[in-house]
Tab-separated table of C-alpha atoms in Angstrom:
chain	number	residue	atom	x	y	z
Z	1	ARG	CA	18.151	-22.237	12.913
Z	2	LEU	CA	18.315	-19.092	10.896
Z	3	ALA	CA	19.110	-21.125	7.744
Z	4	PHE	CA	16.325	-23.147	8.111
Z	5	GLU	CA	13.582	-20.607	8.107
Z	6	ASP	CA	11.367	-20.011	5.164
Z	7	GLY	CA	12.737	-17.207	2.910
Z	8	PHE	CA	16.068	-17.104	4.335
Z	9	TYR	CA	18.101	-17.141	1.357
Z	10	GLU	CA	16.079	-14.858	-0.488
Z	11	ARG	CA	16.630	-12.362	2.741
Z	12	ILE	CA	20.302	-12.702	2.555
Z	13	LYS	CA	20.132	-11.685	-1.015
Z	14	GLN	CA	17.927	-8.794	-0.718
Z	15	SER	CA	20.059	-7.683	2.003
Z	16	ALA	CA	23.402	-8.025	0.018
Z	17	GLY	CA	21.422	-5.471	-2.572
Z	18	TYR	CA	19.785	-8.107	-5.058
Z	19	MET	CA	16.183	-7.056	-5.800
Z	20	PRO	CA	13.742	-9.903	-7.253
Z	21	ALA	CA	13.312	-9.849	-11.292
Z	22	SER	CA	9.798	-9.205	-10.732
Z	23	LEU	CA	9.905	-6.206	-8.938
Z	24	LEU	CA	13.007	-4.318	-10.986
Z	25	LYS	CA	10.612	-5.160	-14.117
Z	26	LYS	CA	8.008	-3.223	-12.180
Z	27	ILE	CA	10.486	-0.410	-11.961
Z	28	GLU	CA	11.983	-0.194	-14.797
Z	29	GLY	CA	10.946	2.968	-16.608
Z	30	ARG	CA	8.999	4.552	-13.987
Z	31	ARG	CA	9.101	6.275	-11.000
Z	32	ALA	CA	10.280	4.240	-7.700
Z	33	ILE	CA	9.476	5.786	-3.991
Z	34	TRP	CA	11.349	3.751	-1.315
Z	35	ILE	CA	9.509	3.829	2.242
Z	36	HIS	CA	12.003	1.923	4.784
Z	37	ALA	CA	10.118	0.531	7.828
Z	38	ALA	CA	12.345	-0.628	10.595
Z	39	SER	CA	10.053	-1.933	13.479
Z	40	VAL	CA	6.727	-3.635	13.074
Z	41	GLY	CA	5.005	-0.225	14.828
Z	42	GLU	CA	6.731	1.682	11.579
Z	43	ILE	CA	5.184	-1.079	9.000
Z	44	VAL	CA	1.774	-0.187	10.566
Z	45	ALA	CA	2.295	3.569	10.228
Z	46	THR	CA	3.329	3.186	6.997
Z	47	SER	CA	0.231	1.434	5.456
Z	48	PRO	CA	-1.507	4.683	5.307
Z	49	LEU	CA	1.497	6.388	4.174
Z	50	VAL	CA	1.472	4.234	1.348
Z	51	LYS	CA	-1.963	4.545	0.191
Z	52	GLU	CA	-1.799	8.592	0.340
Z	53	VAL	CA	1.774	8.211	-1.475
Z	54	LYS	CA	-0.039	5.698	-4.245
Z	55	LYS	CA	-2.939	8.373	-4.631
Z	56	GLU	CA	-0.918	11.419	-5.081
Z	57	PHE	CA	1.681	9.483	-7.557
Z	58	PRO	CA	-0.524	6.578	-8.808
Z	59	GLU	CA	2.009	6.011	-11.749
Z	60	ALA	CA	4.703	5.514	-9.125
Z	61	VAL	CA	6.339	2.386	-8.132
Z	62	VAL	CA	5.987	2.157	-4.419
Z	63	VAL	CA	8.915	-0.157	-2.558
Z	64	VAL	CA	8.780	-0.888	1.428
Z	65	SER	CA	12.015	-2.195	3.015
Z	66	VAL	CA	12.124	-4.051	6.161
Z	67	VAL	CA	14.276	-5.844	8.450
Z	68	THR	CA	12.710	-9.193	10.018
Z	69	ALA	CA	11.171	-11.689	8.571
Z	70	THR	CA	8.116	-10.890	10.812
Z	71	GLY	CA	7.896	-7.361	9.697
Z	72	HIS	CA	8.102	-8.864	5.859
Z	73	ALA	CA	5.045	-11.155	6.319
Z	74	MET	CA	3.504	-8.475	7.759
Z	75	ALA	CA	3.968	-5.633	5.385
Z	76	HIS	CA	2.975	-8.107	2.669
Z	77	ARG	CA	-0.467	-8.442	4.854
Z	78	ILE	CA	-1.249	-4.718	5.618
Z	79	ILE	CA	0.035	-2.962	3.014
Z	80	PRO	CA	-0.917	-4.410	-0.315
Z	81	GLU	CA	-0.337	-1.011	-2.169
Z	82	ALA	CA	3.293	-1.531	-2.281
Z	83	GLU	CA	4.358	-2.779	-5.393
Z	84	GLY	CA	7.494	-4.149	-3.605
Z	85	ILE	CA	8.313	-5.442	-0.070
Z	86	ILE	CA	12.137	-6.154	0.396
Z	87	PHE	CA	14.197	-6.635	2.861
Z	88	PHE	CA	16.622	-3.594	3.756
Z	89	PRO	CA	20.478	-3.824	2.047
Z	90	LEU	CA	23.248	-3.893	4.655
Z	91	ASP	CA	24.374	-0.669	5.916
Z	92	LEU	CA	27.552	-0.509	3.396
Z	93	PRO	CA	28.166	2.390	1.115
Z	94	TYR	CA	28.173	0.212	-1.941
Z	95	LEU	CA	25.078	-1.831	-1.386
Z	96	THR	CA	23.300	1.239	-0.549
Z	97	ARG	CA	24.385	3.185	-3.279
Z	98	LYS	CA	23.277	0.116	-5.705
Z	99	ILE	CA	19.806	0.083	-3.999
Z	100	LEU	CA	19.570	3.722	-5.078
Z	101	HIS	CA	20.412	3.622	-8.481
Z	102	ILE	CA	17.632	0.694	-8.774
Z	103	ILE	CA	15.079	3.019	-6.886
Z	104	LYS	CA	15.236	6.686	-8.121
């Protein structure tokens, strides 16, 4: 059932450390700030934080990572200030290093 969900393959790719090309272009040569929201409650709490970060660092690219498809959809709805909403990479040192290298 999961494999037939809308966006499943994009979720798997991002969990494996691949970021959308459009987001990579936005990040290139700019400061990026990564905020992780593990639950729907954290996504709701992150919305005002992202607004404040954008006020303080307007030139920065804000990337919010989430865990679930529901969280991904909600983050897109309530955090329009974030330039990227991604799925959190699997908790493996290689993948975490890869993402940290991209989002400096």
